[in-house]
JSON list of C-alpha atoms in Angstrom, two decimals:
[
{"chain": "A", "resi": 1, "resn": "MET", "atom": "CA", "xyz": [-15.76, -214.19, 13.32]},
{"chain": "A", "resi": 2, "resn": "GLN", "atom": "CA", "xyz": [-13.43, -217.13, 13.97]},
{"chain": "A", "resi": 3, "resn": "ALA", "atom": "CA", "xyz": [-9.70, -216.90, 13.22]},
{"chain": "A", "resi": 4, "resn": "PRO", "atom": "CA", "xyz": [-9.58, -213.69, 11.17]},
{"chain": "A", "resi": 5, "resn": "GLY", "atom": "CA", "xyz": [-5.82, -213.25, 11.59]},
{"chain": "A", "resi": 6, "resn": "GLY", "atom": "CA", "xyz": [-4.16, -216.43, 10.39]},
{"chain": "A", "resi": 7, "resn": "PRO", "atom": "CA", "xyz": [-4.48, -220.09, 9.39]},
{"chain": "A", "resi": 8, "resn": "ASP", "atom": "CA", "xyz": [-3.53, -221.52, 12.81]},
{"chain": "A", "resi": 9, "resn": "GLU", "atom": "CA", "xyz": [-5.20, -218.87, 14.99]},
{"chain": "A", "resi": 10, "resn": "ASP", "atom": "CA", "xyz": [-8.25, -220.97, 15.95]},
{"chain": "A", "resi": 11, "resn": "THR", "atom": "CA", "xyz": [-8.93, -224.27, 14.21]},
{"chain": "A", "resi": 12, "resn": "SER", "atom": "CA", "xyz": [-11.45, -225.46, 16.82]},
{"chain": "A", "resi": 13, "resn": "GLY", "atom": "CA", "xyz": [-14.46, -227.26, 15.39]},
{"chain": "A", "resi": 14, "resn": "GLY", "atom": "CA", "xyz": [-12.45, -228.07, 12.25]},
{"chain": "A", "resi": 15, "resn": "PHE", "atom": "CA", "xyz": [-12.45, -224.44, 11.06]},
{"chain": "A", "resi": 16, "resn": "LYS", "atom": "CA", "xyz": [-10.39, -224.25, 7.86]},
{"chain": "A", "resi": 17, "resn": "PHE", "atom": "CA", "xyz": [-10.53, -220.58, 6.84]},
{"chain": "A", "resi": 18, "resn": "GLY", "atom": "CA", "xyz": [-8.14, -218.94, 9.32]},
{"chain": "A", "resi": 19, "resn": "GLY", "atom": "CA", "xyz": [-6.76, -215.68, 7.94]},
{"chain": "A", "resi": 20, "resn": "TRP", "atom": "CA", "xyz": [-9.89, -214.91, 5.94]},
{"chain": "A", "resi": 21, "resn": "THR", "atom": "CA", "xyz": [-9.63, -211.12, 6.51]},
{"chain": "A", "resi": 22, "resn": "PHE", "atom": "CA", "xyz": [-6.15, -210.79, 5.01]},
{"chain": "A", "resi": 23, "resn": "PRO", "atom": "CA", "xyz": [-7.19, -210.47, 1.31]},
{"chain": "A", "resi": 24, "resn": "TYR", "atom": "CA", "xyz": [-9.53, -207.57, 2.20]},
{"chain": "A", "resi": 25, "resn": "PHE", "atom": "CA", "xyz": [-7.18, -205.46, 4.32]},
{"chain": "A", "resi": 26, "resn": "ASP", "atom": "CA", "xyz": [-6.22, -202.22, 2.56]},
{"chain": "A", "resi": 27, "resn": "GLU", "atom": "CA", "xyz": [-4.94, -198.73, 3.38]},
{"chain": "A", "resi": 28, "resn": "LEU", "atom": "CA", "xyz": [-8.33, -197.40, 4.53]},
{"chain": "A", "resi": 29, "resn": "SER", "atom": "CA", "xyz": [-8.83, -200.48, 6.74]},
{"chain": "A", "resi": 30, "resn": "GLY", "atom": "CA", "xyz": [-5.51, -199.75, 8.40]},
{"chain": "A", "resi": 31, "resn": "LYS", "atom": "CA", "xyz": [-6.41, -196.10, 8.95]},
{"chain": "A", "resi": 32, "resn": "LEU", "atom": "CA", "xyz": [-9.82, -196.93, 10.44]},
{"chain": "A", "resi": 33, "resn": "MET", "atom": "CA", "xyz": [-8.34, -199.58, 12.74]},
{"chain": "A", "resi": 34, "resn": "ASN", "atom": "CA", "xyz": [-5.63, -197.13, 13.87]},
{"chain": "A", "resi": 35, "resn": "ASP", "atom": "CA", "xyz": [-8.32, -194.50, 14.57]},
{"chain": "A", "resi": 36, "resn": "GLN", "atom": "CA", "xyz": [-10.17, -196.98, 16.81]},
{"chain": "A", "resi": 37, "resn": "MET", "atom": "CA", "xyz": [-6.98, -197.83, 18.67]},
{"chain": "A", "resi": 38, "resn": "SER", "atom": "CA", "xyz": [-5.79, -194.23, 19.07]},
{"chain": "A", "resi": 39, "resn": "MET", "atom": "CA", "xyz": [-8.22, -193.38, 21.86]},
{"chain": "A", "resi": 40, "resn": "PRO", "atom": "CA", "xyz": [-7.68, -194.45, 25.49]},
{"chain": "A", "resi": 41, "resn": "PHE", "atom": "CA", "xyz": [-9.02, -197.94, 26.18]},
{"chain": "A", "resi": 42, "resn": "ASP", "atom": "CA", "xyz": [-8.48, -201.12, 28.14]},
{"chain": "A", "resi": 43, "resn": "LEU", "atom": "CA", "xyz": [-8.99, -204.58, 26.67]},
{"chain": "A", "resi": 44, "resn": "LEU", "atom": "CA", "xyz": [-11.62, -207.10, 27.68]},
{"chain": "A", "resi": 45, "resn": "LEU", "atom": "CA", "xyz": [-10.56, -210.51, 26.36]},
{"chain": "A", "resi": 46, "resn": "GLY", "atom": "CA", "xyz": [-11.58, -214.12, 26.56]},
{"chain": "A", "resi": 47, "resn": "ARG", "atom": "CA", "xyz": [-8.85, -216.51, 27.65]},
{"chain": "A", "resi": 48, "resn": "LYS", "atom": "CA", "xyz": [-8.19, -217.97, 24.19]},
{"chain": "A", "resi": 49, "resn": "THR", "atom": "CA", "xyz": [-7.79, -214.52, 22.58]},
{"chain": "A", "resi": 50, "resn": "TYR", "atom": "CA", "xyz": [-5.64, -213.45, 25.53]},
{"chain": "A", "resi": 51, "resn": "ASP", "atom": "CA", "xyz": [-3.35, -216.44, 24.93]},
{"chain": "A", "resi": 52, "resn": "ILE", "atom": "CA", "xyz": [-3.05, -215.57, 21.22]},
{"chain": "A", "resi": 53, "resn": "PHE", "atom": "CA", "xyz": [-2.40, -211.87, 21.93]},
{"chain": "A", "resi": 54, "resn": "ALA", "atom": "CA", "xyz": [0.01, -212.54, 24.86]},
{"chain": "A", "resi": 55, "resn": "ALA", "atom": "CA", "xyz": [2.12, -214.85, 22.70]},
{"chain": "A", "resi": 56, "resn": "TYR", "atom": "CA", "xyz": [2.51, -212.15, 20.03]},
{"chain": "A", "resi": 57, "resn": "TRP", "atom": "CA", "xyz": [2.06, -208.52, 21.13]},
{"chain": "A", "resi": 58, "resn": "PRO", "atom": "CA", "xyz": [4.61, -208.27, 23.98]},
{"chain": "A", "resi": 59, "resn": "LYS", "atom": "CA", "xyz": [7.32, -209.13, 21.41]},
{"chain": "A", "resi": 60, "resn": "GLN", "atom": "CA", "xyz": [6.22, -206.34, 19.03]},
{"chain": "A", "resi": 61, "resn": "SER", "atom": "CA", "xyz": [7.18, -202.67, 19.03]},
{"chain": "A", "resi": 62, "resn": "GLY", "atom": "CA", "xyz": [5.63, -199.47, 17.72]},
{"chain": "A", "resi": 63, "resn": "ASP", "atom": "CA", "xyz": [2.86, -197.23, 18.93]},
{"chain": "A", "resi": 64, "resn": "ILE", "atom": "CA", "xyz": [-0.25, -198.82, 17.37]},
{"chain": "A", "resi": 65, "resn": "PRO", "atom": "CA", "xyz": [-1.34, -201.42, 18.12]},
{"chain": "A", "resi": 66, "resn": "ALA", "atom": "CA", "xyz": [1.63, -203.01, 19.95]},
{"chain": "A", "resi": 67, "resn": "GLY", "atom": "CA", "xyz": [2.37, -200.09, 22.27]},
{"chain": "A", "resi": 68, "resn": "VAL", "atom": "CA", "xyz": [-1.29, -199.55, 23.06]},
{"chain": "A", "resi": 69, "resn": "PHE", "atom": "CA", "xyz": [-1.97, -203.24, 23.70]},
{"chain": "A", "resi": 70, "resn": "ASN", "atom": "CA", "xyz": [1.13, -203.60, 25.87]},
{"chain": "A", "resi": 71, "resn": "LYS", "atom": "CA", "xyz": [0.36, -200.53, 28.04]},
{"chain": "A", "resi": 72, "resn": "CYS", "atom": "CA", "xyz": [-3.38, -200.94, 28.58]},
{"chain": "A", "resi": 73, "resn": "THR", "atom": "CA", "xyz": [-5.00, -203.09, 31.24]},
{"chain": "A", "resi": 74, "resn": "LYS", "atom": "CA", "xyz": [-6.09, -206.49, 29.92]},
{"chain": "A", "resi": 75, "resn": "TYR", "atom": "CA", "xyz": [-9.16, -207.88, 31.72]},
{"chain": "A", "resi": 76, "resn": "VAL", "atom": "CA", "xyz": [-9.21, -211.61, 30.99]},
{"chain": "A", "resi": 77, "resn": "VAL", "atom": "CA", "xyz": [-12.41, -213.63, 31.37]},
{"chain": "A", "resi": 78, "resn": "SER", "atom": "CA", "xyz": [-11.73, -217.28, 32.14]},
{"chain": "A", "resi": 79, "resn": "GLY", "atom": "CA", "xyz": [-13.40, -220.22, 33.84]},
{"chain": "A", "resi": 80, "resn": "SER", "atom": "CA", "xyz": [-9.97, -221.54, 34.82]},
{"chain": "A", "resi": 81, "resn": "SER", "atom": "CA", "xyz": [-7.12, -219.80, 36.60]},
{"chain": "A", "resi": 82, "resn": "PRO", "atom": "CA", "xyz": [-4.58, -219.23, 33.83]},
{"chain": "A", "resi": 83, "resn": "LYS", "atom": "CA", "xyz": [-1.17, -217.71, 34.49]},
{"chain": "A", "resi": 84, "resn": "LEU", "atom": "CA", "xyz": [-1.33, -214.14, 33.17]},
{"chain": "A", "resi": 85, "resn": "ASP", "atom": "CA", "xyz": [2.26, -213.17, 32.33]},
{"chain": "A", "resi": 86, "resn": "TRP", "atom": "CA", "xyz": [1.53, -210.22, 30.05]},
{"chain": "A", "resi": 87, "resn": "GLU", "atom": "CA", "xyz": [1.97, -206.94, 31.94]},
{"chain": "A", "resi": 88, "resn": "HIS", "atom": "CA", "xyz": [-1.18, -205.23, 33.24]},
{"chain": "A", "resi": 89, "resn": "SER", "atom": "CA", "xyz": [-3.35, -208.37, 33.01]},
{"chain": "A", "resi": 90, "resn": "VAL", "atom": "CA", "xyz": [-6.22, -208.94, 35.45]},
{"chain": "A", "resi": 91, "resn": "LEU", "atom": "CA", "xyz": [-8.25, -212.14, 35.78]},
{"chain": "A", "resi": 92, "resn": "VAL", "atom": "CA", "xyz": [-12.06, -211.90, 35.78]},
{"chain": "A", "resi": 93, "resn": "GLU", "atom": "CA", "xyz": [-13.67, -215.09, 37.13]},
{"chain": "A", "resi": 94, "resn": "GLY", "atom": "CA", "xyz": [-16.65, -216.23, 39.16]},
{"chain": "A", "resi": 95, "resn": "ASP", "atom": "CA", "xyz": [-19.91, -214.40, 38.40]},
{"chain": "A", "resi": 96, "resn": "VAL", "atom": "CA", "xyz": [-18.53, -212.89, 35.19]},
{"chain": "A", "resi": 97, "resn": "ALA", "atom": "CA", "xyz": [-21.67, -210.93, 34.26]},
{"chain": "A", "resi": 98, "resn": "ALA", "atom": "CA", "xyz": [-21.82, -209.24, 37.68]},
{"chain": "A", "resi": 99, "resn": "LYS", "atom": "CA", "xyz": [-18.09, -208.48, 37.65]},
{"chain": "A", "resi": 100, "resn": "LEU", "atom": "CA", "xyz": [-18.27, -207.02, 34.15]},
{"chain": "A", "resi": 101, "resn": "LYS", "atom": "CA", "xyz": [-21.20, -204.80, 35.21]},
{"chain": "A", "resi": 102, "resn": "GLU", "atom": "CA", "xyz": [-19.05, -203.54, 38.11]},
{"chain": "A", "resi": 103, "resn": "LEU", "atom": "CA", "xyz": [-16.10, -202.98, 35.80]},
{"chain": "A", "resi": 104, "resn": "LYS", "atom": "CA", "xyz": [-18.23, -200.96, 33.37]},
{"chain": "A", "resi": 105, "resn": "GLU", "atom": "CA", "xyz": [-19.39, -198.72, 36.24]},
{"chain": "A", "resi": 106, "resn": "GLN", "atom": "CA", "xyz": [-15.83, -197.80, 37.19]},
{"chain": "A", "resi": 107, "resn": "ASP", "atom": "CA", "xyz": [-14.30, -194.53, 36.12]},
{"chain": "A", "resi": 108, "resn": "GLY", "atom": "CA", "xyz": [-11.78, -195.56, 33.50]},
{"chain": "A", "resi": 109, "resn": "PRO", "atom": "CA", "xyz": [-11.21, -195.75, 29.78]},
{"chain": "A", "resi": 110, "resn": "MET", "atom": "CA", "xyz": [-13.60, -197.57, 27.48]},
{"chain": "A", "resi": 111, "resn": "LEU", "atom": "CA", "xyz": [-13.35, -201.34, 27.27]},
{"chain": "A", "resi": 112, "resn": "GLN", "atom": "CA", "xyz": [-12.66, -202.69, 23.80]},
{"chain": "A", "resi": 113, "resn": "VAL", "atom": "CA", "xyz": [-13.19, -206.33, 22.88]},
{"chain": "A", "resi": 114, "resn": "HIS", "atom": "CA", "xyz": [-11.09, -207.80, 20.10]},
{"chain": "A", "resi": 115, "resn": "GLY", "atom": "CA", "xyz": [-11.99, -211.33, 19.02]},
{"chain": "A", "resi": 116, "resn": "SER", "atom": "CA", "xyz": [-13.07, -213.27, 22.10]},
{"chain": "A", "resi": 117, "resn": "GLY", "atom": "CA", "xyz": [-16.07, -214.92, 20.43]},
{"chain": "A", "resi": 118, "resn": "ASN", "atom": "CA", "xyz": [-17.06, -217.04, 23.43]},
{"chain": "A", "resi": 119, "resn": "MET", "atom": "CA", "xyz": [-16.77, -214.18, 25.93]},
{"chain": "A", "resi": 120, "resn": "ILE", "atom": "CA", "xyz": [-18.76, -211.86, 23.65]},
{"chain": "A", "resi": 121, "resn": "GLN", "atom": "CA", "xyz": [-21.69, -214.25, 24.03]},
{"chain": "A", "resi": 122, "resn": "THR", "atom": "CA", "xyz": [-21.72, -213.47, 27.77]},
{"chain": "A", "resi": 123, "resn": "LEU", "atom": "CA", "xyz": [-21.83, -209.75, 26.99]},
{"chain": "A", "resi": 124, "resn": "LEU", "atom": "CA", "xyz": [-24.67, -210.14, 24.48]},
{"chain": "A", "resi": 125, "resn": "LYS", "atom": "CA", "xyz": [-26.72, -212.40, 26.78]},
{"chain": "A", "resi": 126, "resn": "ASN", "atom": "CA", "xyz": [-26.45, -209.93, 29.66]},
{"chain": "A", "resi": 127, "resn": "ASP", "atom": "CA", "xyz": [-27.05, -206.63, 27.81]},
{"chain": "A", "resi": 128, "resn": "LEU", "atom": "CA", "xyz": [-23.48, -205.45, 28.46]},
{"chain": "A", "resi": 129, "resn": "VAL", "atom": "CA", "xyz": [-22.76, -204.07, 24.98]},
{"chain": "A", "resi": 130, "resn": "ASP", "atom": "CA", "xyz": [-22.94, -200.28, 24.69]},
{"chain": "A", "resi": 131, "resn": "GLU", "atom": "CA", "xyz": [-21.38, -199.98, 21.24]},
{"chain": "A", "resi": 132, "resn": "MET", "atom": "CA", "xyz": [-20.40, -202.28, 18.40]},
{"chain": "A", "resi": 133, "resn": "TRP", "atom": "CA", "xyz": [-17.71, -201.43, 15.88]},
{"chain": "A", "resi": 134, "resn": "LEU", "atom": "CA", "xyz": [-18.39, -204.06, 13.25]},
{"chain": "A", "resi": 135, "resn": "LYS", "atom": "CA", "xyz": [-16.27, -204.94, 10.26]},
{"chain": "A", "resi": 136, "resn": "ILE", "atom": "CA", "xyz": [-18.45, -206.67, 7.68]},
{"chain": "A", "resi": 137, "resn": "PHE", "atom": "CA", "xyz": [-16.46, -208.56, 5.05]},
{"chain": "A", "resi": 138, "resn": "PRO", "atom": "CA", "xyz": [-17.73, -209.65, 1.61]},
{"chain": "A", "resi": 139, "resn": "VAL", "atom": "CA", "xyz": [-17.39, -213.36, 2.37]},
{"chain": "A", "resi": 140, "resn": "THR", "atom": "CA", "xyz": [-19.44, -216.12, 4.00]},
{"chain": "A", "resi": 141, "resn": "LEU", "atom": "CA", "xyz": [-17.58, -218.78, 5.95]},
{"chain": "A", "resi": 142, "resn": "GLY", "atom": "CA", "xyz": [-20.25, -221.37, 6.73]},
{"chain": "A", "resi": 143, "resn": "ASN", "atom": "CA", "xyz": [-19.15, -223.11, 9.90]},
{"chain": "A", "resi": 144, "resn": "GLY", "atom": "CA", "xyz": [-17.30, -221.36, 12.68]},
{"chain": "A", "resi": 145, "resn": "LYS", "atom": "CA", "xyz": [-17.92, -219.09, 15.63]},
{"chain": "A", "resi": 146, "resn": "LYS", "atom": "CA", "xyz": [-20.73, -216.57, 15.17]},
{"chain": "A", "resi": 147, "resn": "LEU", "atom": "CA", "xyz": [-21.00, -213.07, 16.61]},
{"chain": "A", "resi": 148, "resn": "PHE", "atom": "CA", "xyz": [-24.75, -213.30, 17.21]},
{"chain": "A", "resi": 149, "resn": "ALA", "atom": "CA", "xyz": [-25.17, -216.85, 18.52]},
{"chain": "A", "resi": 150, "resn": "ASP", "atom": "CA", "xyz": [-28.11, -218.41, 20.35]},
{"chain": "A", "resi": 151, "resn": "GLY", "atom": "CA", "xyz": [-28.87, -216.52, 23.55]},
{"chain": "A", "resi": 152, "resn": "THR", "atom": "CA", "xyz": [-28.15, -213.01, 22.25]},
{"chain": "A", "resi": 153, "resn": "MET", "atom": "CA", "xyz": [-30.52, -210.63, 24.03]},
{"chain": "A", "resi": 154, "resn": "PRO", "atom": "CA", "xyz": [-32.82, -208.68, 21.67]},
{"chain": "A", "resi": 155, "resn": "ALA", "atom": "CA", "xyz": [-31.61, -205.07, 21.57]},
{"chain": "A", "resi": 156, "resn": "GLY", "atom": "CA", "xyz": [-31.92, -202.00, 19.38]},
{"chain": "A", "resi": 157, "resn": "PHE", "atom": "CA", "xyz": [-28.85, -200.21, 18.01]},
{"chain": "A", "resi": 158, "resn": "GLU", "atom": "CA", "xyz": [-28.37, -196.94, 16.10]},
{"chain": "A", "resi": 159, "resn": "LEU", "atom": "CA", "xyz": [-25.82, -196.52, 13.31]},
{"chain": "A", "resi": 160, "resn": "THR", "atom": "CA", "xyz": [-23.43, -193.70, 14.26]},
{"chain": "A", "resi": 161, "resn": "GLU", "atom": "CA", "xyz": [-20.84, -193.97, 11.49]},
{"chain": "A", "resi": 162, "resn": "SER", "atom": "CA", "xyz": [-20.00, -196.14, 8.50]},
{"chain": "A", "resi": 163, "resn": "GLN", "atom": "CA", "xyz": [-17.41, -196.34, 5.75]},
{"chain": "A", "resi": 164, "resn": "THR", "atom": "CA", "xyz": [-16.75, -198.84, 3.00]},
{"chain": "A", "resi": 165, "resn": "THR", "atom": "CA", "xyz": [-13.26, -199.71, 1.83]},
{"chain": "A", "resi": 166, "resn": "THR", "atom": "CA", "xyz": [-12.26, -200.30, -1.79]},
{"chain": "A", "resi": 167, "resn": "SER", "atom": "CA", "xyz": [-12.09, -204.03, -1.03]},
{"chain": "A", "resi": 168, "resn": "GLY", "atom": "CA", "xyz": [-15.73, -204.02, 0.10]},
{"chain": "A", "resi": 169, "resn": "VAL", "atom": "CA", "xyz": [-15.30, -204.12, 3.88]},
{"chain": "A", "resi": 170, "resn": "ILE", "atom": "CA", "xyz": [-17.96, -202.11, 5.71]},
{"chain": "A", "resi": 171, "resn": "PHE", "atom": "CA", "xyz": [-16.86, -200.47, 8.95]},
{"chain": "A", "resi": 172, "resn": "ALA", "atom": "CA", "xyz": [-20.12, -199.81, 10.81]},
{"chain": "A", "resi": 173, "resn": "ASN", "atom": "CA", "xyz": [-20.30, -198.30, 14.30]},
{"chain": "A", "resi": 174, "resn": "TYR", "atom": "CA", "xyz": [-23.47, -198.73, 16.34]},
{"chain": "A", "resi": 175, "resn": "LYS", "atom": "CA", "xyz": [-24.51, -197.54, 19.79]},
{"chain": "A", "resi": 176, "resn": "ARG", "atom": "CA", "xyz": [-27.17, -199.08, 22.01]},
{"chain": "A", "resi": 177, "resn": "ALA", "atom": "CA", "xyz": [-30.59, -197.54, 21.34]},
{"chain": "A", "resi": 178, "resn": "GLY", "atom": "CA", "xyz": [-33.07, -199.19, 23.69]},
{"chain": "A", "resi": 179, "resn": "GLU", "atom": "CA", "xyz": [-35.42, -202.04, 22.99]},
{"chain": "A", "resi": 180, "resn": "VAL", "atom": "CA", "xyz": [-36.26, -203.67, 19.66]},
{"chain": "A", "resi": 181, "resn": "LYS", "atom": "CA", "xyz": [-39.01, -201.68, 17.94]},
{"chain": "A", "resi": 182, "resn": "THR", "atom": "CA", "xyz": [-41.64, -203.47, 15.89]},
{"chain": "A", "resi": 183, "resn": "GLY", "atom": "CA", "xyz": [-44.48, -202.42, 13.66]},
{"chain": "A", "resi": 184, "resn": "SER", "atom": "CA", "xyz": [-46.61, -203.56, 10.76]},
{"chain": "A", "resi": 185, "resn": "PHE", "atom": "CA", "xyz": [-46.86, -202.81, 7.04]},
{"chain": "A", "resi": 186, "resn": "VAL", "atom": "CA", "xyz": [-50.56, -203.64, 7.11]}
]
């Protein structure tokens, strides 16, 4: 999941395939992404993704995604105390899991996570993922940041919707469905 948007987005760990999603983006991909960004939401971002977004999106115009990103509240998870210059940005620090649980209990729009590979690990370790809107691309990248890294809590999910683009990208939406179920073929 590392550096989908461009060659210099995240080269940490010697990652050399930045921009790997670009060849697969087509008209249906754009429509599906716009659909996901057309509903009310706030953003939950790790600090590195926040820095990438904050350097780009405030300078962009249009309704989707620039207007949506610029107007929504950005909750930024960080172990440091970065300066958050982008409008409507709120720092989440300290006991992150507890603070995210509190945030989820508040009456507000859904929280969407874009990128933020390190912060997602905190969500997955603490059973804080209610839905996943995955984009599965027909490519393997070898090294790089993984969505389901060590420490991911076992959890069951139910497929709620899926579509495949002409370029082979699978958009698959899942919602949390309890514990992992097991059985036997014997």
